[in-house]
Coordinates of C-alpha atoms in Angstrom, one line a residue:
X17 CA 175.5 -9.3 12.7
X18 CA 173.9 -6.3 14.4
X19 CA 177.2 -4.4 14.4
X20 CA 177.3 -4.7 10.5
X21 CA 173.8 -3.3 10.1
X22 CA 173.8 -0.3 7.8
X23 CA 172.6 2.9 9.6
X24 CA 169.3 4.3 8.3
X25 CA 169.2 7.6 6.6
X26 CA 167.6 10.7 8.2
X27 CA 164.9 10.5 5.6
X28 CA 163.6 7.4 7.3
X29 CA 162.6 9.4 10.4
X30 CA 162.2 12.9 8.9
X31 CA 158.5 12.3 8.2
X32 CA 157.6 11.6 11.8
X33 CA 159.8 14.5 12.9
X34 CA 157.9 16.8 10.5
X35 CA 154.6 15.6 11.9
X36 CA 155.7 16.3 15.4
X37 CA 156.4 19.9 14.5
X38 CA 153.5 20.4 12.1
X39 CA 150.9 19.3 14.7
X40 CA 151.5 22.1 17.3
X41 CA 152.1 24.7 14.5
X42 CA 148.8 23.7 12.9
X43 CA 147.0 23.9 16.3
X44 CA 148.4 27.4 17.0
X45 CA 147.4 28.6 13.5
X46 CA 143.9 27.1 13.9
X47 CA 143.3 28.8 17.2
X48 CA 144.4 32.2 16.0
X49 CA 142.2 31.9 12.9
X50 CA 139.2 31.0 15.2
X51 CA 139.9 34.0 17.4
X52 CA 140.2 36.3 14.4
X53 CA 137.0 34.9 12.9
X54 CA 135.1 35.3 16.2
X55 CA 136.4 38.6 17.5
X56 CA 137.4 40.6 14.4
X57 CA 134.1 40.6 12.5
X58 CA 134.5 44.1 11.2
X59 CA 134.2 44.7 7.4
X60 CA 137.4 46.8 7.4
X61 CA 140.3 44.5 8.0
X62 CA 142.7 47.4 8.2
X63 CA 140.9 49.3 11.0
X64 CA 142.2 51.0 14.0
X65 CA 145.3 49.5 15.6
X66 CA 146.8 49.7 19.0
X67 CA 150.0 51.9 19.5
X68 CA 153.1 49.8 19.5
X69 CA 156.7 49.8 18.1
X70 CA 155.4 48.3 14.9
X71 CA 153.3 51.5 14.3
X72 CA 155.8 54.0 15.7
X73 CA 156.8 55.6 12.4
X74 CA 153.5 55.6 10.6
X75 CA 149.8 55.1 11.4
X76 CA 147.9 53.7 8.6
X77 CA 144.6 55.4 7.6
X78 CA 142.0 54.0 5.2
X79 CA 142.1 57.3 3.2
X80 CA 145.8 57.0 2.4
X81 CA 146.9 55.9 -1.0
X82 CA 148.5 52.5 -1.5
X83 CA 151.9 54.2 -2.2
X84 CA 151.7 56.0 1.1
X85 CA 150.7 52.8 2.9
X86 CA 153.6 51.0 1.4
X87 CA 156.1 53.6 2.4
X88 CA 154.7 53.9 5.9
X89 CA 154.7 50.1 6.3
X90 CA 158.4 50.0 5.2
X91 CA 159.3 52.6 7.8
X92 CA 157.4 50.6 10.5
X93 CA 159.1 47.4 9.6
X94 CA 162.5 49.1 9.6
X95 CA 162.0 50.5 13.1
X96 CA 160.7 47.1 14.3
X97 CA 163.7 45.2 12.9
X98 CA 166.2 47.7 14.3
X99 CA 164.6 47.4 17.8
X100 CA 164.6 43.6 17.6
X101 CA 168.2 43.6 16.5
X102 CA 169.3 45.8 19.3
X103 CA 167.4 43.7 21.9
X104 CA 168.9 40.5 20.5
X105 CA 172.5 42.0 20.8
X106 CA 171.6 43.0 24.3
X107 CA 170.6 39.5 25.0
X108 CA 173.9 38.3 23.6
X109 CA 175.8 40.7 25.8
X110 CA 173.9 39.7 29.0
X111 CA 174.5 36.0 28.2
X112 CA 178.2 36.7 27.6
X113 CA 178.4 38.2 31.1
X114 CA 176.6 35.1 32.5
X115 CA 173.5 36.9 33.5
X116 CA 171.5 33.7 32.8
X117 CA 169.3 33.9 35.9
X118 CA 168.3 37.5 35.0
X119 CA 167.4 36.4 31.5
X120 CA 165.4 33.4 32.9
X121 CA 163.5 35.6 35.3
X122 CA 162.9 38.2 32.5
X123 CA 161.5 35.6 30.2
X124 CA 159.3 34.3 33.1
X125 CA 158.1 37.8 33.7
X126 CA 157.3 38.3 30.0
X127 CA 155.4 35.1 30.0
X128 CA 153.4 36.3 33.0
X129 CA 152.5 39.5 31.3
X130 CA 151.4 37.6 28.1
X131 CA 149.3 35.1 29.9
X132 CA 147.9 37.5 32.5
X133 CA 147.3 40.7 30.6
X134 CA 147.0 39.6 27.0
X135 CA 145.2 36.4 27.9
X136 CA 143.0 38.2 30.4
X137 CA 141.9 40.8 27.8
X138 CA 141.2 38.2 25.1
X139 CA 139.2 36.2 27.7
X140 CA 137.1 39.3 28.5
X141 CA 136.5 39.7 24.8
X142 CA 135.3 36.1 24.5
X143 CA 133.1 36.4 27.7
X144 CA 131.5 39.5 26.3
X145 CA 131.0 37.9 22.9
X146 CA 129.3 34.8 24.2
X147 CA 127.8 36.3 27.3
X148 CA 129.4 33.9 29.7
X149 CA 128.0 34.3 33.2
X150 CA 131.0 34.7 35.5
X151 CA 131.8 37.0 38.4
X152 CA 135.0 39.0 38.6
X153 CA 136.4 37.2 41.7
X154 CA 136.1 33.8 40.0
X155 CA 137.6 35.2 36.8
X156 CA 140.5 36.8 38.6
X157 CA 141.4 33.7 40.6
X158 CA 141.1 31.5 37.5
X159 CA 143.3 33.8 35.4
X160 CA 145.9 34.2 38.2
X161 CA 146.2 30.4 38.7
X162 CA 146.4 29.8 35.0
X163 CA 149.1 32.4 34.6
X164 CA 151.2 31.2 37.5
X165 CA 151.0 27.6 36.5
X166 CA 152.0 28.6 33.0
X167 CA 155.1 30.5 34.1
X168 CA 156.2 27.6 36.3
X169 CA 155.6 25.1 33.6
X170 CA 157.6 27.0 31.0
X171 CA 160.6 28.2 33.1
X172 CA 160.6 27.6 36.8
X173 CA 160.0 23.9 37.3
X174 CA 160.1 20.5 35.6
X175 CA 156.6 19.5 34.6
X176 CA 155.1 17.1 32.1
X177 CA 156.2 17.9 28.6
X178 CA 152.7 18.1 27.3
X179 CA 151.8 20.8 29.8
X180 CA 154.8 22.9 28.8
X181 CA 154.0 22.4 25.1
X182 CA 150.4 23.4 25.7
X183 CA 151.3 26.6 27.5
X184 CA 153.9 27.5 24.8
X185 CA 151.2 27.1 22.1
X186 CA 148.9 29.3 24.2
X187 CA 151.5 32.0 24.5
X188 CA 152.1 31.9 20.7
X189 CA 148.3 32.2 20.1
X190 CA 147.9 35.2 22.4
X191 CA 150.9 37.1 20.9
X192 CA 149.9 36.2 17.4
X193 CA 146.4 37.5 17.9
X194 CA 147.6 40.9 19.1
X195 CA 149.9 41.1 16.0
X196 CA 146.8 40.7 13.8
X197 CA 145.5 44.0 15.2
X198 CA 148.3 45.8 13.3
X199 CA 147.3 47.5 10.0
X200 CA 147.2 45.3 6.9
X201 CA 150.1 46.8 5.0
X202 CA 152.3 47.0 8.0
X203 CA 151.6 43.3 8.9
X204 CA 152.5 42.0 5.4
X205 CA 155.7 44.1 5.1
X206 CA 156.7 43.2 8.7
X207 CA 156.3 39.5 8.0
X208 CA 158.7 39.8 5.0
X209 CA 161.1 42.0 6.9
X210 CA 161.3 39.5 9.9
X211 CA 161.9 36.6 7.5
X212 CA 164.9 38.5 6.0
X213 CA 166.1 39.5 9.4
X214 CA 165.9 35.8 10.5
X215 CA 167.9 34.8 7.5
X216 CA 170.7 37.3 8.2
X217 CA 170.7 36.8 12.0
X218 CA 171.2 33.1 11.7
X219 CA 173.5 32.7 8.7
X220 CA 175.8 35.8 8.8
X221 CA 179.0 35.3 10.8
X222 CA 178.2 38.4 12.9
X223 CA 174.5 37.6 13.2
X224 CA 173.1 38.0 16.7
X225 CA 171.5 34.6 16.8
X226 CA 174.6 32.9 15.5
X227 CA 176.7 34.6 18.1
X228 CA 174.3 33.6 20.8
X229 CA 174.3 30.0 19.7
X230 CA 178.1 29.8 19.4
X231 CA 178.5 31.3 22.8
X232 CA 176.1 28.8 24.3
X233 CA 177.9 25.9 22.6
X234 CA 181.3 27.0 23.9
X235 CA 180.0 27.1 27.5
X236 CA 177.8 24.0 27.2
X237 CA 174.8 25.9 28.5
X238 CA 171.1 26.2 27.5
X239 CA 169.8 29.6 26.3
X240 CA 166.8 30.8 28.3
X241 CA 164.3 31.3 25.5
X242 CA 160.7 30.5 24.5
X243 CA 161.1 27.4 22.3
X244 CA 158.8 24.5 21.7
X245 CA 160.4 21.1 22.3
X246 CA 159.1 18.0 20.5
X247 CA 160.1 14.5 21.5
X248 CA 163.0 12.8 19.6
X249 CA 162.3 10.1 17.1
X250 CA 164.0 6.9 18.2
X251 CA 163.6 3.8 16.2
X252 CA 164.3 0.7 18.3
X253 CA 165.0 -1.4 15.2
X254 CA 167.9 0.8 14.2
X255 CA 169.7 0.4 17.6
X256 CA 171.7 -2.9 17.9
X257 CA 170.9 -5.0 20.9
X258 CA 172.9 -3.9 23.9
X259 CA 174.3 -0.9 22.1
X260 CA 174.2 2.7 23.4
X261 CA 171.5 5.0 22.0
X262 CA 173.1 7.6 19.8
X263 CA 172.4 11.3 20.6
X264 CA 172.3 14.3 18.3
X265 CA 175.0 16.8 18.9
X266 CA 175.8 20.4 17.9
X267 CA 179.4 20.1 16.7
X268 CA 182.3 17.9 16.1
X269 CA 185.8 18.0 17.6
X270 CA 189.2 17.7 16.0
X271 CA 190.8 16.3 19.0
X272 CA 191.5 12.6 18.6
X273 CA 193.2 12.1 22.0
X274 CA 190.1 11.3 24.0
X275 CA 191.3 7.9 25.4
X276 CA 190.6 4.3 24.8
X277 CA 187.2 4.3 26.5
X278 CA 185.7 6.8 24.0
X279 CA 184.4 5.9 20.6
X280 CA 183.3 8.4 18.0
X281 CA 180.8 7.4 15.3
X282 CA 179.2 9.7 12.8
X283 CA 175.8 9.3 11.3
X284 CA 173.1 11.6 9.9
X285 CA 170.5 13.5 11.9
X286 CA 168.7 16.8 12.0
X287 CA 169.6 20.0 13.8
X288 CA 169.4 23.8 13.4
X289 CA 169.7 27.1 15.1
X290 CA 168.1 28.1 18.3
X291 CA 165.6 30.9 18.5
X292 CA 166.7 33.5 21.0
X293 CA 163.5 35.1 22.0
X294 CA 159.8 35.7 21.5
X295 CA 159.4 38.3 18.8
X296 CA 162.6 37.9 16.7
X297 CA 163.9 34.4 17.3
X298 CA 163.2 31.8 14.6
X299 CA 165.0 28.6 14.0
X300 CA 165.0 24.8 14.3
X301 CA 167.4 23.2 16.6
X302 CA 168.4 20.1 18.5
X303 CA 169.0 20.8 22.2
X304 CA 169.1 18.5 25.2
X305 CA 167.8 18.4 28.7
X306 CA 170.0 19.9 31.3
X307 CA 169.4 16.9 33.7
X308 CA 170.9 14.5 31.2
X309 CA 174.3 16.2 31.5
X310 CA 174.5 15.9 35.3
X311 CA 176.7 13.2 36.7
X312 CA 178.7 12.6 33.5
X313 CA 182.5 12.1 34.0
X314 CA 184.8 11.8 31.0
X315 CA 187.7 9.8 32.5
X316 CA 190.4 9.7 29.9
X317 CA 191.0 13.4 29.1
X318 CA 189.2 16.5 28.1
X319 CA 188.4 18.1 24.7
X320 CA 189.9 21.5 24.3
X321 CA 187.2 24.1 23.4
X322 CA 189.7 25.9 21.2
X323 CA 189.9 22.9 18.9
X324 CA 186.2 22.7 18.4
X325 CA 184.0 24.5 16.0
X326 CA 180.3 24.7 15.1
X327 CA 179.9 21.9 12.7
X328 CA 177.2 20.7 10.2
X329 CA 174.0 20.1 12.1
X330 CA 173.5 16.6 10.6
X331 CA 176.7 15.3 12.0
X332 CA 176.1 12.9 14.9
X333 CA 178.7 11.6 17.3
X334 CA 178.6 9.0 20.0
X335 CA 181.0 9.3 22.8
X336 CA 181.0 6.4 25.2
X337 CA 182.0 7.6 28.6
X338 CA 182.0 6.2 32.1
X339 CA 179.4 7.5 34.5
X340 CA 180.0 7.0 38.2
X341 CA 176.7 6.5 40.0
X342 CA 176.7 7.8 43.5
X343 CA 174.1 5.3 44.8
X344 CA 175.6 2.0 43.6
X345 CA 179.1 3.0 42.8
X346 CA 179.0 1.0 39.6
X347 CA 180.0 2.2 36.2
X348 CA 177.8 2.0 33.1
X349 CA 178.2 3.1 29.5
X350 CA 176.5 6.4 28.9
X351 CA 176.0 8.4 25.7
X352 CA 177.4 11.9 26.0
X353 CA 176.1 14.3 23.4
X354 CA 179.5 15.5 22.2
X355 CA 181.2 18.8 23.1
X356 CA 179.0 21.8 23.5
X357 CA 175.3 21.9 24.0
X358 CA 174.0 18.5 25.0
X359 CA 171.3 17.0 22.8
X360 CA 168.7 14.4 23.6
X361 CA 167.6 14.5 19.9
X362 CA 164.6 16.7 20.6
X363 CA 163.4 19.2 18.0
X364 CA 163.1 22.7 19.2
X365 CA 161.2 25.3 17.2
X366 CA 161.3 28.9 18.3
X367 CA 158.1 30.4 19.4
X368 CA 158.7 33.3 17.1
X369 CA 158.0 30.9 14.2
X370 CA 154.7 29.9 15.7
X371 CA 153.7 33.6 16.1
X372 CA 154.6 34.8 12.6
X373 CA 153.1 31.6 10.9
X374 CA 149.9 32.3 12.8
X375 CA 149.9 36.0 12.0
X376 CA 150.2 35.2 8.3
X377 CA 147.3 32.8 8.3
X378 CA 145.1 35.0 10.5
X379 CA 145.7 38.0 8.3
X380 CA 144.6 35.8 5.3
X381 CA 141.5 34.8 7.3
X382 CA 140.5 38.4 7.4
X383 CA 140.1 38.4 3.7
X384 CA 138.8 34.9 2.7
X385 CA 139.1 31.3 3.8
X386 CA 140.4 30.3 0.4
X387 CA 143.5 32.3 1.1
X388 CA 143.7 30.6 4.5
X389 CA 144.0 27.2 2.9
X390 CA 146.6 28.3 0.4
X391 CA 148.7 30.0 3.1
X392 CA 148.5 27.1 5.4
X393 CA 149.7 24.7 2.8
X394 CA 152.5 27.1 1.8
X395 CA 153.7 27.4 5.4
X396 CA 153.7 23.6 6.0
X397 CA 155.5 23.1 2.7
X398 CA 158.1 25.7 3.6
X399 CA 158.6 24.0 7.0
X400 CA 159.2 20.7 5.3
X401 CA 161.5 22.2 2.7
X402 CA 163.6 23.7 5.6
X403 CA 163.9 20.4 7.2
X404 CA 164.9 18.7 3.9
X405 CA 167.5 21.4 3.2
X406 CA 169.0 20.8 6.7
X407 CA 169.1 17.1 5.8
X408 CA 170.8 17.5 2.4
X409 CA 173.0 20.6 2.8
X410 CA 174.0 19.9 6.4
X411 CA 174.0 23.6 7.3
X412 CA 172.2 25.5 10.0
X413 CA 169.1 27.2 8.5
X414 CA 166.4 29.4 10.0
X415 CA 162.8 28.1 9.9
X416 CA 161.0 31.4 9.1
X417 CA 162.1 32.6 5.7
X418 CA 161.0 29.8 3.4
X419 CA 157.6 29.4 5.0
X420 CA 156.8 33.1 5.2
X421 CA 157.9 33.9 1.7
X422 CA 155.9 31.0 0.3
X423 CA 152.9 32.0 2.4
X424 CA 153.0 35.6 1.1
X425 CA 153.4 34.4 -2.5
X426 CA 150.5 32.0 -2.2
X427 CA 148.4 34.7 -0.6
X428 CA 149.0 37.1 -3.5
X429 CA 148.5 34.4 -6.1
X430 CA 145.3 33.2 -4.5
X431 CA 143.8 36.7 -4.0
X432 CA 144.7 38.0 -7.4
X433 CA 144.4 35.0 -9.6
X434 CA 142.7 32.0 -8.1
X435 CA 139.8 33.8 -6.5
X436 CA 139.0 35.6 -9.8
X437 CA 139.0 32.2 -11.6
X438 CA 136.8 30.5 -9.0
X439 CA 134.3 33.4 -8.9
X440 CA 134.0 33.4 -12.7
X441 CA 133.5 29.6 -12.7
X442 CA 130.8 29.9 -10.1
X443 CA 129.0 32.7 -11.9
X444 CA 129.0 30.7 -15.1
X445 CA 127.9 27.5 -13.3
X446 CA 131.1 25.7 -14.2
X447 CA 132.2 22.7 -12.1
X448 CA 135.8 21.6 -11.9

């Protein structure tokens, strides 16, 4: 009777999956808003900014006209997107030549700089703000230990998932806060430009993120990148007794000659594109742990990579294979996650999404908290819309564009319309 049970739709578990992504995103945005509210208490939200690639073409001044600020912000955003695109293609090139260790060490070094230098400077700001009594030796040792443990937790060793998740949120908070130091016009134009870039990089056939993912799939390798991993949603009631737990996969195969011991079933689930790096990478994806692929032996043939293609992310296969255990020598049924990148069903959201979501909300906090509430709701709604589009259209979609565009729209509507309405009601003692 269990074998005739109708499989549940992805909508039955998408609510819990959304919550598991919304929670860390909300925490990241809340921490950045708190930092901005505590440290950036100047009346001019478009004050002096630090020199960076995002301000290379134009430095915004308060005396400039709005038209000059808009043109300068467009130039800054163009330069930033061009640099990000070039770096992403360089990442694809290095990954193509199998420089995976170099990329992993580079990401680890970048995380060390973010946690050590950016985190240390923000800590000094907070210590000075609240007058915390601490000596330089204690502060230096604490910062060094915090940084080293963070790098090891994210890249170099297997630690508890909650520790890795916590450090990734901290990295997102630190980078997002420094983005809030950019001029106001440059920040808003840069957010829109990165959303459009993310859309093109993921969906276009020659997009750098799409090329990177397809290359990783063809090699069955993980991409060394800063991505937040949530735990998969597994409903015990939906799995028949004694059956093999089904895993989410990247793609399907057209090869039907796998052997008698392999059984392919298709059901619905959720997947998307991986984010390739810290500044530019944005996308939701389903990846798997590397350890789950070790020791797996497909006995009755191999699937040719030439006959496989990147398929709809909501397609799920179950391939029953035989796994030879070295200790006992017995064979057990094991669920292999298809051909390509293995998938344990975990949701992975690129850290770039965390950063730009938080920058949008933090920039809104520099104006008024009413705009913060509106932007937060817009971002969460956009994230849910992206997941639902993945469920219905079965096509890989980036996570950044819908949320950012909705956030910017809600910010403008709240600042230009809703705030005026609420202020007038308050002045006339109207309650609603």
